[in-house]
Tab-separated table of C-alpha atoms in Angstrom:
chain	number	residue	atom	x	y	z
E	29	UNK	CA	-138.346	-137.450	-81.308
E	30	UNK	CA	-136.837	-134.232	-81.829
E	31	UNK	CA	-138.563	-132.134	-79.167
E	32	UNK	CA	-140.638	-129.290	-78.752
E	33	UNK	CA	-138.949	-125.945	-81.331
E	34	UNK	CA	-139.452	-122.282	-81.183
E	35	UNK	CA	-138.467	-119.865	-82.828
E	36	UNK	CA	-137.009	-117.173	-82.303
E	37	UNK	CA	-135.446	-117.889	-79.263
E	38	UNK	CA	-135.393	-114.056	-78.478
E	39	UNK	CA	-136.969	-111.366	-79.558
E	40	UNK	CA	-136.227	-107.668	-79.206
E	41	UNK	CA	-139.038	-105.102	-80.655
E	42	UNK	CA	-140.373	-101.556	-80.025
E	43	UNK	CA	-143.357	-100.732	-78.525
E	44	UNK	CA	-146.080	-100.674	-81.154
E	45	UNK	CA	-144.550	-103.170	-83.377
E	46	UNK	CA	-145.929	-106.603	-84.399
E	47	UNK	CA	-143.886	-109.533	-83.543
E	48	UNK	CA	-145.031	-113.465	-84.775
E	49	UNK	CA	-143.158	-116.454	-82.837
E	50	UNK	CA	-143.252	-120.035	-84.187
E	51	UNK	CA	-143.800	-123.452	-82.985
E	52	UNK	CA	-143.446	-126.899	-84.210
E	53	UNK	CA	-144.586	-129.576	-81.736
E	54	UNK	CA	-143.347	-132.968	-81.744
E	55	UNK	CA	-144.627	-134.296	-85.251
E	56	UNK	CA	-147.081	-137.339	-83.490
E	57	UNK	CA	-148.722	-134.866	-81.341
E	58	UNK	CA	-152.153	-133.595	-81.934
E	59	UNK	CA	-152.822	-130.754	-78.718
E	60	UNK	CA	-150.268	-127.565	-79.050
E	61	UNK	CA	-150.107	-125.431	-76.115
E	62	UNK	CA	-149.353	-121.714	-75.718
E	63	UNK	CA	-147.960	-120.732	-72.321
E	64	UNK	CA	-146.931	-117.187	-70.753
E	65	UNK	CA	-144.351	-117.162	-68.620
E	66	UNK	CA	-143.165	-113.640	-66.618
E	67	UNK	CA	-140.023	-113.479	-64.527
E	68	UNK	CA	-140.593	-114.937	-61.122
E	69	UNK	CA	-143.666	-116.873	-62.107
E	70	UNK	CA	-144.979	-120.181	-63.236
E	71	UNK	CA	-146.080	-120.482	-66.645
E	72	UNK	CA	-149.853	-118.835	-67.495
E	73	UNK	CA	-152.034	-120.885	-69.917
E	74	UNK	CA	-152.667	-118.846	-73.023
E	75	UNK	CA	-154.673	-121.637	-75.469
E	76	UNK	CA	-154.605	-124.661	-76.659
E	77	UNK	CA	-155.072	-126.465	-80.246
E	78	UNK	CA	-156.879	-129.766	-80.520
E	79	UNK	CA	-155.173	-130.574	-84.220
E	80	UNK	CA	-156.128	-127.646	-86.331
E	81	UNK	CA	-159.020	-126.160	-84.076
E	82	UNK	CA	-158.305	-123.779	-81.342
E	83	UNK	CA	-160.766	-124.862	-78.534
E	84	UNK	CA	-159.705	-123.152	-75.748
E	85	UNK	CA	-158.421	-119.440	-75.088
E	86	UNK	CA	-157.599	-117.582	-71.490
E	87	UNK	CA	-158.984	-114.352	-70.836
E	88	UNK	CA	-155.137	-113.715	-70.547
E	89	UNK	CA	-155.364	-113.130	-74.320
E	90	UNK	CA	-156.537	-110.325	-75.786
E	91	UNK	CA	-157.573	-108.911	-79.214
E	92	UNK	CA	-154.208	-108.052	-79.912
E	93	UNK	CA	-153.196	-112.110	-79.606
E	94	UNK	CA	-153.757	-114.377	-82.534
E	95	UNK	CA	-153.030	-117.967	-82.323
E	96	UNK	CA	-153.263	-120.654	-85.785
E	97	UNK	CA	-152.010	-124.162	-86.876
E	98	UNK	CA	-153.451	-123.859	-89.997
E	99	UNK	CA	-152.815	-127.672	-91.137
E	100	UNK	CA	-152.613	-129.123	-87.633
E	101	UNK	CA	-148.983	-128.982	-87.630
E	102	UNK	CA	-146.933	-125.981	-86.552
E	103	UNK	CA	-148.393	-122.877	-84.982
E	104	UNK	CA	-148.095	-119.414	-84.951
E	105	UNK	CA	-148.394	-116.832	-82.436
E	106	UNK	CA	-148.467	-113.288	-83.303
E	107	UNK	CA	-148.834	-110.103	-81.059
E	108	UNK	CA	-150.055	-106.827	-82.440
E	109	UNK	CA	-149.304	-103.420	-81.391
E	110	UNK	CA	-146.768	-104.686	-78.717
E	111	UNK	CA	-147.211	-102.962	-75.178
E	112	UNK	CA	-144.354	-103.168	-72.724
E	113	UNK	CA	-146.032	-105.397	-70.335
E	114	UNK	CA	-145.900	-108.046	-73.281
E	115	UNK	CA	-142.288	-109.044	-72.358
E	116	UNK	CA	-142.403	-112.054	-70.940
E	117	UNK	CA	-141.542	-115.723	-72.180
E	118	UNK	CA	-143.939	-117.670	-74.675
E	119	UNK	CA	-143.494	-121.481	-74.211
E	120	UNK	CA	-145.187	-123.479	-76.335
E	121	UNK	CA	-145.828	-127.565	-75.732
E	122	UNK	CA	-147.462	-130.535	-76.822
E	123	UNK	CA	-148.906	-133.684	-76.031
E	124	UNK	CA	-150.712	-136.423	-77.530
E	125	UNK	CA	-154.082	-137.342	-77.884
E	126	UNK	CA	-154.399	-141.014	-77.727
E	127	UNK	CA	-154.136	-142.381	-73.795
E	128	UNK	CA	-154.592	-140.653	-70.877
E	129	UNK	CA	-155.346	-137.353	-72.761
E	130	UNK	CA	-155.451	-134.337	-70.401
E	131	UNK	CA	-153.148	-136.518	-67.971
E	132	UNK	CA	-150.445	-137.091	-70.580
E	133	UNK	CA	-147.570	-134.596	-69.499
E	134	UNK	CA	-146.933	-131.578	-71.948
E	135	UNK	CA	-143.131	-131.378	-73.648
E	136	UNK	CA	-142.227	-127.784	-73.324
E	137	UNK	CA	-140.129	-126.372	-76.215
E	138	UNK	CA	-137.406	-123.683	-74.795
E	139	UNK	CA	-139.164	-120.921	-75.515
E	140	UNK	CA	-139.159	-117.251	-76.923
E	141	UNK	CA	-138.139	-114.846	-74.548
E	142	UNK	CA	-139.983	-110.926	-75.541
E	143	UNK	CA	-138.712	-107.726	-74.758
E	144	UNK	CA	-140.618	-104.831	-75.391
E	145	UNK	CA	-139.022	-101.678	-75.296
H	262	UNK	CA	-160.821	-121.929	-59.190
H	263	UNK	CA	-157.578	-124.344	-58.670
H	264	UNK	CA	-154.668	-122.847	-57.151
H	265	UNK	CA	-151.163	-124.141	-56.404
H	266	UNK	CA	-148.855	-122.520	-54.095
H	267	UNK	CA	-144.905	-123.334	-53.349
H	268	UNK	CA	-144.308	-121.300	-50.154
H	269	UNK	CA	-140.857	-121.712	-50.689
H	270	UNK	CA	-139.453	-119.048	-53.368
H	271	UNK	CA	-135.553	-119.986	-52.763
H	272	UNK	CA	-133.631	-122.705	-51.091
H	273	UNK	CA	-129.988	-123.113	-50.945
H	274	UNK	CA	-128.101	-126.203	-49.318
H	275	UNK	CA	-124.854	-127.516	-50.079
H	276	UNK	CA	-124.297	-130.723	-52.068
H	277	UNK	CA	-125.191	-133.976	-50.739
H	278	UNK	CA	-127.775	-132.463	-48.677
H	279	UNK	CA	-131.342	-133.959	-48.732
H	280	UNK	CA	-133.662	-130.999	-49.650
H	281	UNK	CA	-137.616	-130.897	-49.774
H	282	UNK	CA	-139.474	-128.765	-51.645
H	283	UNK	CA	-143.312	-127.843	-50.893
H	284	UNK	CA	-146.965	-127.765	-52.992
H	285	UNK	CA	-149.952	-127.281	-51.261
H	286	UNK	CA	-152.906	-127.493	-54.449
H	287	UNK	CA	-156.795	-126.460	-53.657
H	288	UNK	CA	-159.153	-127.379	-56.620
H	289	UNK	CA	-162.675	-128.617	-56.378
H	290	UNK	CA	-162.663	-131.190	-58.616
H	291	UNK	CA	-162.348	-135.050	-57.670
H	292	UNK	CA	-160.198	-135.872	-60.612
H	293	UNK	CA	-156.996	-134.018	-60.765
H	294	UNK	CA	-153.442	-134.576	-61.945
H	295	UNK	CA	-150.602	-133.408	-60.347
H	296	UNK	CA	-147.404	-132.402	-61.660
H	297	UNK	CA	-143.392	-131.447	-60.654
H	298	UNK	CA	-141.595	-129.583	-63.808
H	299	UNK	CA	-137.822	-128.787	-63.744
H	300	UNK	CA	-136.740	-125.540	-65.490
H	301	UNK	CA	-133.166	-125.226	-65.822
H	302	UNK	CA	-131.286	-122.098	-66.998
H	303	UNK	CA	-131.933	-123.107	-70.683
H	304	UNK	CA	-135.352	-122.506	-69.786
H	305	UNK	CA	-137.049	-125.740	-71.126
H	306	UNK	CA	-139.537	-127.293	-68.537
H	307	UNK	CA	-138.471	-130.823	-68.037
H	308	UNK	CA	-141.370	-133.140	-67.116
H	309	UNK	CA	-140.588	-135.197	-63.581
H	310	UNK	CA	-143.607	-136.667	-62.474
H	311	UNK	CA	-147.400	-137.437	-62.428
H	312	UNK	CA	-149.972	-138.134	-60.152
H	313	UNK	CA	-153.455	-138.971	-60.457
H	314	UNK	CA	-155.420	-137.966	-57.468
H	315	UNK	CA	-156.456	-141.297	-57.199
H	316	UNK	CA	-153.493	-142.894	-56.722
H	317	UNK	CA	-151.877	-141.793	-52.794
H	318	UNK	CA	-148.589	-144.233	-53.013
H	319	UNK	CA	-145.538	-142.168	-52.859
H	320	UNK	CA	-143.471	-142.555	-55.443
H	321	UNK	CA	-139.433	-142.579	-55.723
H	322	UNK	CA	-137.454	-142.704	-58.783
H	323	UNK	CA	-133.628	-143.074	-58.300
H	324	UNK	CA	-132.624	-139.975	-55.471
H	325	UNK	CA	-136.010	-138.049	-56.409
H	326	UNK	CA	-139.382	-138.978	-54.280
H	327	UNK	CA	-142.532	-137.648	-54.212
H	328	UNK	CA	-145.319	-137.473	-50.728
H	329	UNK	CA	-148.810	-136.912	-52.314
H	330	UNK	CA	-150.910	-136.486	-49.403
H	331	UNK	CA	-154.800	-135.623	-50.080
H	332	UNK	CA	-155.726	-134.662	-46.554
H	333	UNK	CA	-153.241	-132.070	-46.756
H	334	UNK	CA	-153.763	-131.423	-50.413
H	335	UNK	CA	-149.962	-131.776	-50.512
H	336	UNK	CA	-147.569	-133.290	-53.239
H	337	UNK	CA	-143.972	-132.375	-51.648
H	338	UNK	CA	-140.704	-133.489	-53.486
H	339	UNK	CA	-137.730	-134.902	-52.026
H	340	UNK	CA	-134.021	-134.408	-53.606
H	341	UNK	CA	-131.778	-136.942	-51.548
H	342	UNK	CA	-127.617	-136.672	-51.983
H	343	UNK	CA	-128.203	-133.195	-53.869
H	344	UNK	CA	-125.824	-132.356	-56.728
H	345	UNK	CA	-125.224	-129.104	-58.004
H	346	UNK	CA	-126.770	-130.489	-61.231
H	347	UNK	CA	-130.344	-130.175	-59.584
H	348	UNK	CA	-129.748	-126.648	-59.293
H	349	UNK	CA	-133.298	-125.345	-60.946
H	350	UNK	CA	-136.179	-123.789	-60.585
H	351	UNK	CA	-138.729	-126.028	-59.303
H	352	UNK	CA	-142.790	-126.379	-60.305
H	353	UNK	CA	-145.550	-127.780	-59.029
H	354	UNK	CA	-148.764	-127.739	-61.130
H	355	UNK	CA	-151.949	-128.961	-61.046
H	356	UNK	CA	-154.640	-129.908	-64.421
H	357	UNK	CA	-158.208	-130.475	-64.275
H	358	UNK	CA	-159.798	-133.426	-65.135
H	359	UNK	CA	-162.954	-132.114	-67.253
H	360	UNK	CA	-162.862	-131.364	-70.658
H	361	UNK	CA	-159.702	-132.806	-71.769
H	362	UNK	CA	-157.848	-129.174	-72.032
H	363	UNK	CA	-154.150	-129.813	-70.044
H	364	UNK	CA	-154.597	-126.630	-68.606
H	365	UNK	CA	-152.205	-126.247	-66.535
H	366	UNK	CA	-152.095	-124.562	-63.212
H	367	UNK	CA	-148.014	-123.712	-62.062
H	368	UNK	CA	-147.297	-122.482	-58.841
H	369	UNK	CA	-144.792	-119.741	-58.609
H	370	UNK	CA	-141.789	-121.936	-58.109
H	371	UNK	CA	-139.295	-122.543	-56.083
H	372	UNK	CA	-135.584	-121.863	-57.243
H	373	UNK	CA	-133.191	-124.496	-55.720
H	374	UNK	CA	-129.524	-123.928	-55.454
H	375	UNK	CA	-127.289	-126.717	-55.001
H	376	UNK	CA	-123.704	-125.370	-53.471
H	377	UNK	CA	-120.225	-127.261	-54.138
């Protein structure tokens, strides 16, 4: 069990730009979580991926979001047309899907911190 | 909607102290799970604990216990002997029990401070 990755770990882009952060969940785990976290705050649900199907998204995410895990395995999360109010830490997690489901705590990776300048 | 607040946005104490830190939930639902994350400076959330909102019997796991109270719609967690190693910040957060989705709900957190 390796853990939860991301990467980058930080991210520094200009307002306007396009930025793509990566995930790989731990490899038996079949849900992949997106989470926003601002300074100060808990973490904000973003989606979630049941294998390779996104089934879930938060009004939090707007046109300008795009989330895949095209084979069920890693994801992808990519922001277009950055806006400044996009900084903010994307944490990612996983859990599996076999016993207790949605009571099965998530393992958080360590994040990608965003600043947009 | 389901909403979890942690009154407390900083505590300091000074090692060895016992320290209690507060989560009031609301939700509607009669199946809930409850949940106390760690975030240390890394910024990886450590899992703690879970509760089902069936299950009322406190819990305590080496100097950490937890007081899940349903009248109150509490779930408060206890530090005893407090190191400077606990120094964190602190969630509480709360998933629904329908559709599967671990959506969590976080509370705002409370950032603990453990002085030598």
């Amino acid at each position: 069990d390796t853990g939860v990755s991301q990467d980058p770990r930080h991210k520094i882009t200009k307002r306007g730009q396009n930025v793509t952060f990566r995930c790989d969940p731990i490899s038996e785990h079949n849900r992949l979580y997106w989470y926003r976290q601002t300074l100060g705050q808990g973490p904000e649900f973003l989606t979630y991926f049941q294998n390779e199907a996104q089934l879930e998204k938060s009004r939090l995410l707007s046109d300008r979001f795009s989330a895949e895990r095209p084979k069920g395995s890693f994801s992808t999360l990519e922001i277009q047309r950055t806006e400044q109010g996009d900084s903010a830490m994307y944490l990612c997690a996983s859990s599996p899907l076999k016993g207790q489901g949605f009571g099965s705590p998530l393992h958080f990776g360590n994040g990608t911190r965003l600043t947009v300048t | 909607a389901q909403k979890v607040t942690q009154a407390q946005t900083e505590i300091s104490v000074v090692e060895k102290e016992d320290v209690t830190l507060d989560c009031v939930y609301e939700t509607r639902d009669t199946t809930y799970y409850l949940f106390w994350y760690k975030q240390p400076p890394s910024g990886e959330l450590v899992f703690l604990i879970r509760r089902n909102s069936f299950d009322e019997q406190n819990e305590i796991s080496g100097r950490y216990s937890w007081n899940f109270q349903k009248s109150t719609s509490s779930f408060n967690f206890t530090i005893t002997a407090s190191q400077v190693v606990d120094s964190a910040v602190y969630f509480c957060a709360l998933s629904g029990a329908i559709q599967g989705a671990q959506k969590l709900v976080f509370g705002q957190g409370t950032r603990l401070t453990i002085n030598p």
